[in-house]
PDB file of C-alpha atoms and ligand atoms in Angstrom:
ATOM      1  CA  UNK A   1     -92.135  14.748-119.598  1.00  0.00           C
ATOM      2  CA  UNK A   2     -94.974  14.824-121.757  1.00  0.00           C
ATOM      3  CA  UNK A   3     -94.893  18.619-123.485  1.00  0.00           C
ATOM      4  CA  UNK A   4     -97.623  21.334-121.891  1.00  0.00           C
ATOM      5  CA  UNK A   5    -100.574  22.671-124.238  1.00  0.00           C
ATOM      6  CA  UNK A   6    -102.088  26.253-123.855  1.00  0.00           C
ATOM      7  CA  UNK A   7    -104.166  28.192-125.331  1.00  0.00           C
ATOM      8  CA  UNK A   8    -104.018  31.681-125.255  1.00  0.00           C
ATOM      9  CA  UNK A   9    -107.295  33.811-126.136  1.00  0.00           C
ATOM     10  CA  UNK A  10    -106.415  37.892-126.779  1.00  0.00           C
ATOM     11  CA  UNK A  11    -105.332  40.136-129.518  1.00  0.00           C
ATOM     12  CA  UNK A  12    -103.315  40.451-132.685  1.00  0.00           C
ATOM     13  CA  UNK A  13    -101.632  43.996-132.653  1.00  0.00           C
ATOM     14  CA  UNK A  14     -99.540  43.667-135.168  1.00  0.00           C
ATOM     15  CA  UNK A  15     -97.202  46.267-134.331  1.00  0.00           C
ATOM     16  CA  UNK A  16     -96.462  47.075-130.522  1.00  0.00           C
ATOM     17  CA  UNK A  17     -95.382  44.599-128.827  1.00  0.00           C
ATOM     18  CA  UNK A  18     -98.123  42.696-126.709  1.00  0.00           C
ATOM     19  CA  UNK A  19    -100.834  40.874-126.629  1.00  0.00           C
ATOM     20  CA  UNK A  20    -100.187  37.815-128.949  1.00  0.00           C
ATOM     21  CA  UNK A  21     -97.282  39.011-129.921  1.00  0.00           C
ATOM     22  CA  UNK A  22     -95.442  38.355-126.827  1.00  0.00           C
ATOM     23  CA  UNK A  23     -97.115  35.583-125.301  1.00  0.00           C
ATOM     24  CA  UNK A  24     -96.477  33.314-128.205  1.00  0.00           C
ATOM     25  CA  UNK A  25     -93.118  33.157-128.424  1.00  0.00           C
ATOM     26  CA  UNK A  26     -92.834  34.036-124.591  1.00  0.00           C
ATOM     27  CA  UNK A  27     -94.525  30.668-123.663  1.00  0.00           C
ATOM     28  CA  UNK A  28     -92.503  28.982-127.172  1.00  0.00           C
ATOM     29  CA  UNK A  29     -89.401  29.742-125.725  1.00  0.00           C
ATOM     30  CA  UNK A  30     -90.577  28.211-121.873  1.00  0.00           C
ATOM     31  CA  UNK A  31     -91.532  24.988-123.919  1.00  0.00           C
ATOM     32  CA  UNK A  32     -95.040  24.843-124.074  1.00  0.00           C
ATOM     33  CA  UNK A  33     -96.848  24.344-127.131  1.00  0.00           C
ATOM     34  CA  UNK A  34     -98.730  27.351-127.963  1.00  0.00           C
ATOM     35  CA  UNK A  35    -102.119  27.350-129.392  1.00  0.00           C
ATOM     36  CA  UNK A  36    -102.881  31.037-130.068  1.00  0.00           C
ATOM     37  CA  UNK A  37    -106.544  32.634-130.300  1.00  0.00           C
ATOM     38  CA  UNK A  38    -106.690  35.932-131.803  1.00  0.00           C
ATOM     39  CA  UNK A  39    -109.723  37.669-130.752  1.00  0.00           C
ATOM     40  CA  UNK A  40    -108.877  40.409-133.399  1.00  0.00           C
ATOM     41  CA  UNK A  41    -105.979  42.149-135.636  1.00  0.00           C
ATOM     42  CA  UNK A  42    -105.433  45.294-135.153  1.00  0.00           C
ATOM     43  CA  UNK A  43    -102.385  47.620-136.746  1.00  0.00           C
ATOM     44  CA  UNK A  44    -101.035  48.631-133.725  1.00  0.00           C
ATOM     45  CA  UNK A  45    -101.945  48.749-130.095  1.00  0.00           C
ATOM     46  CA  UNK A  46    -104.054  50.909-128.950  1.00  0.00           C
ATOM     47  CA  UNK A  47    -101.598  53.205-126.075  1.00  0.00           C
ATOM     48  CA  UNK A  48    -100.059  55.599-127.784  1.00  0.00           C
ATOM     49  CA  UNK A  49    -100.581  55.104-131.526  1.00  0.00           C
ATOM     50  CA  UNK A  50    -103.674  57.214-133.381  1.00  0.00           C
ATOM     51  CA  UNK A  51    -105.851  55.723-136.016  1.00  0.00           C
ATOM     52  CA  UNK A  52    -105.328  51.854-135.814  1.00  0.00           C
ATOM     53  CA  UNK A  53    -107.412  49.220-137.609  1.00  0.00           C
ATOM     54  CA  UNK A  54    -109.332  46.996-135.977  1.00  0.00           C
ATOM     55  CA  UNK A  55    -111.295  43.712-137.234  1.00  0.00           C
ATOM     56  CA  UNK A  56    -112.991  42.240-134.727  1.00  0.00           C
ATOM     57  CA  UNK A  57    -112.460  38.218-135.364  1.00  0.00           C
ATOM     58  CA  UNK A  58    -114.720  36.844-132.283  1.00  0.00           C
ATOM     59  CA  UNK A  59    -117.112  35.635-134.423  1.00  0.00           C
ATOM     60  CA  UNK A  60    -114.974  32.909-134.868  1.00  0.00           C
ATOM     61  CA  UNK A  61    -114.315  31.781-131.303  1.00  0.00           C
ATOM     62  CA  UNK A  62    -117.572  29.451-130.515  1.00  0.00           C
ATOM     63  CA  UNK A  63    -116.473  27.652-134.069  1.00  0.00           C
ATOM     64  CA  UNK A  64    -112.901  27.060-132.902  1.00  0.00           C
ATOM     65  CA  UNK A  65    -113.787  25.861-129.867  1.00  0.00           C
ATOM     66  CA  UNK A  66    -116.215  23.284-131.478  1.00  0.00           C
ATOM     67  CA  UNK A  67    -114.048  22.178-133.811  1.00  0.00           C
ATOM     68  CA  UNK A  68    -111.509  21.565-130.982  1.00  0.00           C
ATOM     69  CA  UNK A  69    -113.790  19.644-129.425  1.00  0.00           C
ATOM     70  CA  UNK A  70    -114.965  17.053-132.737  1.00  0.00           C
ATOM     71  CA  UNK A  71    -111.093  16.992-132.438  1.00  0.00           C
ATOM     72  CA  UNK A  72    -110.920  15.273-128.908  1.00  0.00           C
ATOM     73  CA  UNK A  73    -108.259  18.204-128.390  1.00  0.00           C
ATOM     74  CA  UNK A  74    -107.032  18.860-124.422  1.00  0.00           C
ATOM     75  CA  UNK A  75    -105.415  21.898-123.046  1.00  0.00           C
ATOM     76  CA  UNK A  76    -103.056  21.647-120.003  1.00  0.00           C
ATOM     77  CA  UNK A  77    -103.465  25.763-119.569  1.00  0.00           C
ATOM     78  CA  UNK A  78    -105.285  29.085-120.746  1.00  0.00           C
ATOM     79  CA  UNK A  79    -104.179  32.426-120.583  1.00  0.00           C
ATOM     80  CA  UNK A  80    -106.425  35.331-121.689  1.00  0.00           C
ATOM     81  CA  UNK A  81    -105.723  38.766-122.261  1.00  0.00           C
ATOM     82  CA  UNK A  82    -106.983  42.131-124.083  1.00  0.00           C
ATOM     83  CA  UNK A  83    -110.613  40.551-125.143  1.00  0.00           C
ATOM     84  CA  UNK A  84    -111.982  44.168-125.567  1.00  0.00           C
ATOM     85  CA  UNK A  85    -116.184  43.594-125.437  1.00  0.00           C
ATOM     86  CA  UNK A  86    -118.391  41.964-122.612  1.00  0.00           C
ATOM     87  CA  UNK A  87    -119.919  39.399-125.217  1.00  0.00           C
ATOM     88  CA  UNK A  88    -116.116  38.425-125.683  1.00  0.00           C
ATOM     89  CA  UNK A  89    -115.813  37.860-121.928  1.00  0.00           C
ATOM     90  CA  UNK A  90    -119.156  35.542-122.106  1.00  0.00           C
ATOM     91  CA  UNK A  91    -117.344  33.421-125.410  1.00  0.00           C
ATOM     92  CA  UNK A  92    -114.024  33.279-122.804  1.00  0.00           C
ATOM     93  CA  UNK A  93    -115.849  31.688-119.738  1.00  0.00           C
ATOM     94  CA  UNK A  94    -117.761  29.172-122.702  1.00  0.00           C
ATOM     95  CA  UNK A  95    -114.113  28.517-123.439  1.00  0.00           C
ATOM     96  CA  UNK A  96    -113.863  27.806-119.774  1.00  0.00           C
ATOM     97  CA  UNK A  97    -116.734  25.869-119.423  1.00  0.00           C
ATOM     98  CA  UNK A  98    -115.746  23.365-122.260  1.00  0.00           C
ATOM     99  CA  UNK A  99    -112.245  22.832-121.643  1.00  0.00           C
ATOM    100  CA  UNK A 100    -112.389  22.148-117.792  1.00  0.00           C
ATOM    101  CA  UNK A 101    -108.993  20.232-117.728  1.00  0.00           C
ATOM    102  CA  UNK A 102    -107.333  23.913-118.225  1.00  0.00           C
ATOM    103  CA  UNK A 103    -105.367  25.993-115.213  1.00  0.00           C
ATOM    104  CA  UNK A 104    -106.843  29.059-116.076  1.00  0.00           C
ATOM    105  CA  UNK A 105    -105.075  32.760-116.064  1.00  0.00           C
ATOM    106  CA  UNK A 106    -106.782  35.381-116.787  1.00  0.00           C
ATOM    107  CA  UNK A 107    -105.337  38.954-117.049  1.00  0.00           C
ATOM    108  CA  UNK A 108    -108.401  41.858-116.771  1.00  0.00           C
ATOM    109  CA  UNK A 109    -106.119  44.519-119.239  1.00  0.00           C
ATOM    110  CA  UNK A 110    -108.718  47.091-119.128  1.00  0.00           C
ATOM    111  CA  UNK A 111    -107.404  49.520-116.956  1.00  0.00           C
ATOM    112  CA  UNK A 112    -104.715  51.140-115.118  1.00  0.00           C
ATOM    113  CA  UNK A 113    -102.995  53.958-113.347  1.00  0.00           C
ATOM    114  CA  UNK A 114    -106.344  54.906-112.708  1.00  0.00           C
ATOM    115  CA  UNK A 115    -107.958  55.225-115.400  1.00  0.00           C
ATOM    116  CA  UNK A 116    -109.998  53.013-118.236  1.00  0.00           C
ATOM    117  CA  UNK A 117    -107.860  52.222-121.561  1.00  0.00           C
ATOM    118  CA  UNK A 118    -109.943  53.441-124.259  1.00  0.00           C
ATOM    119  CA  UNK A 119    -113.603  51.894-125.396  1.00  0.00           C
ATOM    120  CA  UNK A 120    -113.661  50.508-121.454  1.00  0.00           C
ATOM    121  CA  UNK A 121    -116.383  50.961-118.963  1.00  0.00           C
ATOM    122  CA  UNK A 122    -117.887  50.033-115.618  1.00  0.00           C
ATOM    123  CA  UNK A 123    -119.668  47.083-117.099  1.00  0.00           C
ATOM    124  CA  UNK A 124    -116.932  45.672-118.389  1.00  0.00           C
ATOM    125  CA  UNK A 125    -115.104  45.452-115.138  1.00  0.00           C
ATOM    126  CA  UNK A 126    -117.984  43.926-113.846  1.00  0.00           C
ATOM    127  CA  UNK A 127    -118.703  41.301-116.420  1.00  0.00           C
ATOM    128  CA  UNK A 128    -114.165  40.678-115.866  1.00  0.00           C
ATOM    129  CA  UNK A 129    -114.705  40.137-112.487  1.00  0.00           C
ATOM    130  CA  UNK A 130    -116.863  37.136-112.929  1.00  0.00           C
ATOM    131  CA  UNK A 131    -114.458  35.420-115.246  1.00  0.00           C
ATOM    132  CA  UNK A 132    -111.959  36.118-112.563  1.00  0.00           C
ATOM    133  CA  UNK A 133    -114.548  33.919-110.965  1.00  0.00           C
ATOM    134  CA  UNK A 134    -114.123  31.386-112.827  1.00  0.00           C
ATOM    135  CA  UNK A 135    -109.921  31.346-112.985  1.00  0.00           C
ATOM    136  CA  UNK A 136    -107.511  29.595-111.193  1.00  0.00           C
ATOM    137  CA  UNK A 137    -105.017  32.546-111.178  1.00  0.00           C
ATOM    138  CA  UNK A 138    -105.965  36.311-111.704  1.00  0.00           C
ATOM    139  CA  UNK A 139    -103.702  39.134-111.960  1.00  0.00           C
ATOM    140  CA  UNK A 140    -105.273  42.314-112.126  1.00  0.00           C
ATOM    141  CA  UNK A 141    -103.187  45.551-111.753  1.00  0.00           C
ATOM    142  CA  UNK A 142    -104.340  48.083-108.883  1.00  0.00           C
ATOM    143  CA  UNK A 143    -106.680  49.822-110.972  1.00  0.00           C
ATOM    144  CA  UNK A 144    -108.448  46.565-112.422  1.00  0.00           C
ATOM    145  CA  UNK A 145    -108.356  45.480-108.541  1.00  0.00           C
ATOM    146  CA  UNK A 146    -110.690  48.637-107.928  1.00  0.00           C
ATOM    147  CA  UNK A 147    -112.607  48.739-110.760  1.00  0.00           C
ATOM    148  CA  UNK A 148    -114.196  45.214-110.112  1.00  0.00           C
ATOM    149  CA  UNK A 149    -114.648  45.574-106.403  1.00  0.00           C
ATOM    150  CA  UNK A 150    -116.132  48.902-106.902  1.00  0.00           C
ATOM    151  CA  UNK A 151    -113.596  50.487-104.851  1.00  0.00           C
ATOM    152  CA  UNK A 152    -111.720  53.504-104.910  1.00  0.00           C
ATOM    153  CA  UNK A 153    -108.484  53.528-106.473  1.00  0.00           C
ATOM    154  CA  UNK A 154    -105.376  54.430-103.803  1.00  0.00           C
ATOM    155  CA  UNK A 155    -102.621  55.193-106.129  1.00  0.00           C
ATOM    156  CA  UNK A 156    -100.115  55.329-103.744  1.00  0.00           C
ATOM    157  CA  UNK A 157     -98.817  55.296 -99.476  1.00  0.00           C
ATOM    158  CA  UNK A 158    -101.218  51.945 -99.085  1.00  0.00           C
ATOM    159  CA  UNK A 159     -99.694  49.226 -96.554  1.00  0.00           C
ATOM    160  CA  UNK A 160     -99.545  45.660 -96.551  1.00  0.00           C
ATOM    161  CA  UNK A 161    -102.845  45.107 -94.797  1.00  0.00           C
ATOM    162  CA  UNK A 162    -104.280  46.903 -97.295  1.00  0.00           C
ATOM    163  CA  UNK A 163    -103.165  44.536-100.353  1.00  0.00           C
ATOM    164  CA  UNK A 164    -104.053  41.453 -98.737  1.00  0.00           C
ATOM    165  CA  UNK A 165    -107.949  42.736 -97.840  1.00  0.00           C
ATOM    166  CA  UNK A 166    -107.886  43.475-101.576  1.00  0.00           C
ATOM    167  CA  UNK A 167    -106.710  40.404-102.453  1.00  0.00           C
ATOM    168  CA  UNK A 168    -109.356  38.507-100.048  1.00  0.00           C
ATOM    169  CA  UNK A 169    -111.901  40.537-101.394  1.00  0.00           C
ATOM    170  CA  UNK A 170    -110.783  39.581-104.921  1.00  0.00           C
ATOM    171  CA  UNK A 171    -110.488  35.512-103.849  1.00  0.00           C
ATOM    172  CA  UNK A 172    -113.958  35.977-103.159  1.00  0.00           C
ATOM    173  CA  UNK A 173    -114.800  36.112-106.986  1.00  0.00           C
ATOM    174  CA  UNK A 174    -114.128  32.828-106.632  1.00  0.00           C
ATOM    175  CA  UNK A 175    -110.707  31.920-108.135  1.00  0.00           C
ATOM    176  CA  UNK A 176    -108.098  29.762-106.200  1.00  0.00           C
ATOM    177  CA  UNK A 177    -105.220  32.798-106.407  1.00  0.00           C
ATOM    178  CA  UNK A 178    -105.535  36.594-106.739  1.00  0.00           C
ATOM    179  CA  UNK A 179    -101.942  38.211-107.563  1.00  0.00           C
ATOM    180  CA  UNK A 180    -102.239  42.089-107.740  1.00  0.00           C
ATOM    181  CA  UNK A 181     -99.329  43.705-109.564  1.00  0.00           C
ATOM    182  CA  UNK A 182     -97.558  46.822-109.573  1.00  0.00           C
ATOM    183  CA  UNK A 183     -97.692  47.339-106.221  1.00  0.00           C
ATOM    184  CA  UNK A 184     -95.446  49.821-104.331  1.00  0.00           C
ATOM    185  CA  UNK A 185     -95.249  50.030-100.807  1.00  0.00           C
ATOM    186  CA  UNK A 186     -91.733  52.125-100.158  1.00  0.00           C
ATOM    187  CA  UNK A 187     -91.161  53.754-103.614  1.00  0.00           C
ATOM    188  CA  UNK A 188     -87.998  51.749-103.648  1.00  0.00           C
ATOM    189  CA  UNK A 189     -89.817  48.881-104.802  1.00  0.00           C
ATOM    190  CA  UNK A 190     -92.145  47.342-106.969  1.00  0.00           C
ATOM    191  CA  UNK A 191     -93.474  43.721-107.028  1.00  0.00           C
ATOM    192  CA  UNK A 192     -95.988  41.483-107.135  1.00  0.00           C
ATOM    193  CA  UNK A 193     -98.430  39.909-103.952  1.00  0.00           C
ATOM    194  CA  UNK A 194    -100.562  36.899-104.271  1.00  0.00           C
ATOM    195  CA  UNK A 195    -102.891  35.299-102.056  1.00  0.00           C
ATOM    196  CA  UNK A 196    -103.634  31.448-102.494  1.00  0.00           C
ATOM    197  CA  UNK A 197    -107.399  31.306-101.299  1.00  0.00           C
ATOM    198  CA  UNK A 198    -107.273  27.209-100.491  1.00  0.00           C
ATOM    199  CA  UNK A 199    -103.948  27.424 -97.778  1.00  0.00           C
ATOM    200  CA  UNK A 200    -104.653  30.985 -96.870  1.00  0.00           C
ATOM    201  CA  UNK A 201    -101.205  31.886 -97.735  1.00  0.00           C
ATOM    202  CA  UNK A 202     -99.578  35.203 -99.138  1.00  0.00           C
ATOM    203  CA  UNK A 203     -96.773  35.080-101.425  1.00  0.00           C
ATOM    204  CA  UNK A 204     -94.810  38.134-102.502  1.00  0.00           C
ATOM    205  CA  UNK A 205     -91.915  38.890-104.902  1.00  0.00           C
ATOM    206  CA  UNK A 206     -90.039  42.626-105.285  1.00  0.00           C
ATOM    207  CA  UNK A 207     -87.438  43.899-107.573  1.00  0.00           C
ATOM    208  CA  UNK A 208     -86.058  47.352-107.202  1.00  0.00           C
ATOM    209  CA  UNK A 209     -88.951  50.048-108.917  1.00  0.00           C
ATOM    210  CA  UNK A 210     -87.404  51.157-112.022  1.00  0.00           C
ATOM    211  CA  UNK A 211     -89.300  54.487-112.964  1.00  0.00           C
ATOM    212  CA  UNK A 212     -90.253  53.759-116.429  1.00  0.00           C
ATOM    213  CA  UNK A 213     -93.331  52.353-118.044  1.00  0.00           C
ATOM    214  CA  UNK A 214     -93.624  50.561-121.575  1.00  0.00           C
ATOM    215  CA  UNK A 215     -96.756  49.414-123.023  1.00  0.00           C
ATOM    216  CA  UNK A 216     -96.747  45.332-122.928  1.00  0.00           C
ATOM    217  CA  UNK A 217     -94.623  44.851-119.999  1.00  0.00           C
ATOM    218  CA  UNK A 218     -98.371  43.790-118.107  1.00  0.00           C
ATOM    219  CA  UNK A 219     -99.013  40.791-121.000  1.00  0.00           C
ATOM    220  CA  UNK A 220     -95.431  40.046-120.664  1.00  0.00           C
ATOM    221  CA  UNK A 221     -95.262  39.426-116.729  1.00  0.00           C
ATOM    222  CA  UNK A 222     -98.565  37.286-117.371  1.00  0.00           C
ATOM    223  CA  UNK A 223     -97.263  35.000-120.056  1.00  0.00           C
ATOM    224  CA  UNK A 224     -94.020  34.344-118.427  1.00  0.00           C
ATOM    225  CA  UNK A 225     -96.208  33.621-115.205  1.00  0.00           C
ATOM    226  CA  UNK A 226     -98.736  31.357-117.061  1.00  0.00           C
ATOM    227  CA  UNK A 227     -96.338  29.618-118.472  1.00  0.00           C
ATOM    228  CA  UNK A 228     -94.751  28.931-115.182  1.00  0.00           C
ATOM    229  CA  UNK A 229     -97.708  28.013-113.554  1.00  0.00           C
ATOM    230  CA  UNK A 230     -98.849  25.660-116.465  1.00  0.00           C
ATOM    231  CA  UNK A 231     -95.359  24.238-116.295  1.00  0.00           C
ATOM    232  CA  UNK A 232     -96.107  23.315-112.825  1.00  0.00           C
ATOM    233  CA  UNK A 233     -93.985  25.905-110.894  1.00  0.00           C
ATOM    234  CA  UNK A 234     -94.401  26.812-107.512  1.00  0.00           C
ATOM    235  CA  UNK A 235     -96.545  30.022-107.307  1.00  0.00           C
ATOM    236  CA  UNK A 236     -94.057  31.808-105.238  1.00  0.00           C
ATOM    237  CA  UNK A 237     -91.291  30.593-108.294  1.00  0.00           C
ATOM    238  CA  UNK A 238     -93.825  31.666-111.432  1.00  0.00           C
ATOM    239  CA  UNK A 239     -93.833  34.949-109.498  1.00  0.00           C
ATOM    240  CA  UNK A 240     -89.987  35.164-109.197  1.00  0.00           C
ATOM    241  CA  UNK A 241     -89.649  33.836-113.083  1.00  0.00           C
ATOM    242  CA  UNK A 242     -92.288  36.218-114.066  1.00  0.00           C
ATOM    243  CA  UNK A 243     -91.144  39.549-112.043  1.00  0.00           C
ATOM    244  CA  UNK A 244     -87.559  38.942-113.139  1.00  0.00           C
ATOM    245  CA  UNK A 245     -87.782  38.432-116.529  1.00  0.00           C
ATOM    246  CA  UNK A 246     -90.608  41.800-116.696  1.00  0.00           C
ATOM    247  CA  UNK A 247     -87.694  43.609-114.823  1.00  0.00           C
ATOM    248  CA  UNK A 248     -84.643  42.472-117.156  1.00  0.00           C
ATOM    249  CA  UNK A 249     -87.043  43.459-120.346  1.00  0.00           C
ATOM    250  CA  UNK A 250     -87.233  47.025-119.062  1.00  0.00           C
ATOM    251  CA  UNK A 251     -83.729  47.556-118.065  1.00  0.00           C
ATOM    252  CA  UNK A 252     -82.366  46.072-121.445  1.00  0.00           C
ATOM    253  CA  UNK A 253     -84.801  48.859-123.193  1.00  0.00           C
ATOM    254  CA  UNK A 254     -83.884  51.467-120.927  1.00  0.00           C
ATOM    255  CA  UNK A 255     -81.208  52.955-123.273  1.00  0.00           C
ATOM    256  CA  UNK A 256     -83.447  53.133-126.042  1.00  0.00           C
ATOM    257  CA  UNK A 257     -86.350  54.351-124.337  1.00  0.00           C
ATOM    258  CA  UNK A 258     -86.969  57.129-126.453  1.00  0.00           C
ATOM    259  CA  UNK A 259     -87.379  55.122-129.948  1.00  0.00           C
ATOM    260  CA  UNK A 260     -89.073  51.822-127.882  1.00  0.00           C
ATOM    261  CA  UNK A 261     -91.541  53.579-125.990  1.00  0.00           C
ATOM    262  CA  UNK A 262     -94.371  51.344-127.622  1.00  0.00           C
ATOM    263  CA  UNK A 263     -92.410  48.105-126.069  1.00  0.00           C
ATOM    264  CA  UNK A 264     -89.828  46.343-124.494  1.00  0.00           C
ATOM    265  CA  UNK A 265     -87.161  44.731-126.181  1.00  0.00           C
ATOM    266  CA  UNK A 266     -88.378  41.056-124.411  1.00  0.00           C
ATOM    267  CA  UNK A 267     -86.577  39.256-127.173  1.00  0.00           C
ATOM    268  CA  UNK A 268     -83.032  39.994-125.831  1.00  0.00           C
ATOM    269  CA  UNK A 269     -84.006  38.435-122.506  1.00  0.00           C
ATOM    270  CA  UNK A 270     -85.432  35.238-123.929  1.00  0.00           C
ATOM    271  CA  UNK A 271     -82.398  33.318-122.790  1.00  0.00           C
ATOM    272  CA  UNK A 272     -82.758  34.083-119.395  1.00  0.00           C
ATOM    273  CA  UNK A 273     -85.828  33.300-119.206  1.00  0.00           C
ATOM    274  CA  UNK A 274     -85.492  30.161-120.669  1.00  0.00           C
ATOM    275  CA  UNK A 275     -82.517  29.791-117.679  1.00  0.00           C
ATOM    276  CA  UNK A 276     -84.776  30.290-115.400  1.00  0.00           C
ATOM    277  CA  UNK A 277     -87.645  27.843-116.048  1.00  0.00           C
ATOM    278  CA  UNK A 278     -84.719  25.262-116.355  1.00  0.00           C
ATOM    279  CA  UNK A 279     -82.816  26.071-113.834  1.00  0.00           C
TER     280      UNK A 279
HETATM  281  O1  LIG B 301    -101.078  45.434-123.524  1.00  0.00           O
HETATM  282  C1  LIG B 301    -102.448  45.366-123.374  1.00  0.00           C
HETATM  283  C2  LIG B 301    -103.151  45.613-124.674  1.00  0.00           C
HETATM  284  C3  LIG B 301    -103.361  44.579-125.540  1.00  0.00           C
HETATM  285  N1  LIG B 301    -103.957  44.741-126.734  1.00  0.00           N
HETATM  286  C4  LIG B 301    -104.355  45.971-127.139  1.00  0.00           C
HETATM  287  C5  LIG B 301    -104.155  47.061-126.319  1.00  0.00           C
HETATM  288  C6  LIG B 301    -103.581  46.885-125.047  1.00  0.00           C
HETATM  289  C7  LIG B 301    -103.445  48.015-124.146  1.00  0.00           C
HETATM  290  O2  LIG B 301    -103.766  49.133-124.432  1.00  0.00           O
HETATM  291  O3  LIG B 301    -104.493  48.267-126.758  1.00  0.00           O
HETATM  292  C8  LIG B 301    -105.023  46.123-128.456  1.00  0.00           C
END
């Protein structure tokens, strides 16, 4: 079979554990070719850590894209992450618009439990929810969910009726599936539930809910997906690849929680993964 292309558009932290850092050798390891578009360095992430540096590199993304283009290069995916600024978002859905051959995933990463990661505002949610639009695949945690519909966040004792108005609502962006993640509906459990807007169909995956939360485990759950997806997996087996792999990452780094708090030891668990998409 002929090898997969994608591109993935987010940032360089250098240290931390997401972003580019994962997704690269995440979607290496499934057997895609990775072509890898960082939207900026920075030293570290930006949960947790004081002080990082940050150069901004999206000047650069309308001249990639053109060159790409004199090139006669094709993409068989995209998967965006962390893009940080609402002129970032518009260079994304140019992307998008000039590379129409690509399954598109797009992960909002500007929110969650709640609340707005840093330098994040109402806008920005707004201007995300029309490049969810423009997707094949979004998969916005609960928060992000809210944020772009405008709704109120329910952190908690939500039913299934519930997450599939949500996930209507969100279809009606415009994208073929909306997958919201992190959802918990009996505290014993936490999974993922996706709606496929063209069959009307809901699709769901669970693992057991492991109380615990590491930064990156969101952009690693969306590059193991994408990479399913572009692959040509089944959506309800990307989810299954996806949740499982997310889960094994966190128990592996359970034990050394204390000193890996800034991410999750995904390396370990590259050989299941790579099980898994072969399998
Ligand atoms: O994991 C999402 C992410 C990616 N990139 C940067 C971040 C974050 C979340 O905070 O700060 C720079």
């Amino acid at each position: 079979m002929k090898q997969k292309r994608i591109m993935t558009i987010q940032d360089l932290s250098c240290f931390g554990k997401c972003s580019l850092t994962v997704a690269h050798p995440i979607l290496s390891a499934m057997g895609l070719e990775v072509c890898p578009i960082p939207t900026a360095v920075l030293s570290t992430h930006t949960g947790g850590f004081t002080g990082w540096t940050f150069r901004d590199l999206s000047a650069d993304l309308p001249a990639i894209a053109e060159h790409w283009k004199r090139e006669g290069l094709t993409f068989d995916g995209v998967s965006t992450g962390y893009l940080g600024s609402s002129e970032m978002i518009g260079m994304v859905a140019d992307y998008f618009r000039l590379f129409p051959e690509m399954v598109k995933i797009v992960d909002p990463v500007f929110a969650d439990n709640g609340k707005l990661y840093a330098g994040f505002d109402e806008a920005y949610a707004k201007e995300m929810a029309k490049l969810c639009g423009m997707a094949d695949v979004i998969v916005p945690n609960l928060t992000e969910a809210s944020y772009m519909l405008g709704e109120e966040y329910v952190p908690a004792g939500y039913d299934e009726a519930y997450i599939h108005g949500v996930l209507q609502r969100l279809a009606a962006f415009g994208c073929r599936v909306a997958a919201v993640t992190g959802v918990v509906y009996d505290g014993a459990h936490q999974g993922v539930v996706a709606y496929d807007s063209r069959s009307g169909e809901y699709f769901q995956y669970f693992r057991e809910n492991i109380d615990a939360s590491f930064h990156g485990t969101g952009d690693i759950f969306t590059s193991a997906l994408a990479g399913a997806v572009v692959l040509g997996k089944s959506l309800q087996d990307a989810l299954r690849i996806a949740v499982d792999y997310t889960v094994e990452c966190i128990k592996v780094t359970m034990p050394d929680k204390a000193e890996h708090w800034y991410g999750v030891r995904f390396e370990t668990c590259l050989p299941d993964l790579i099980r898994a998409v072969n399998g």
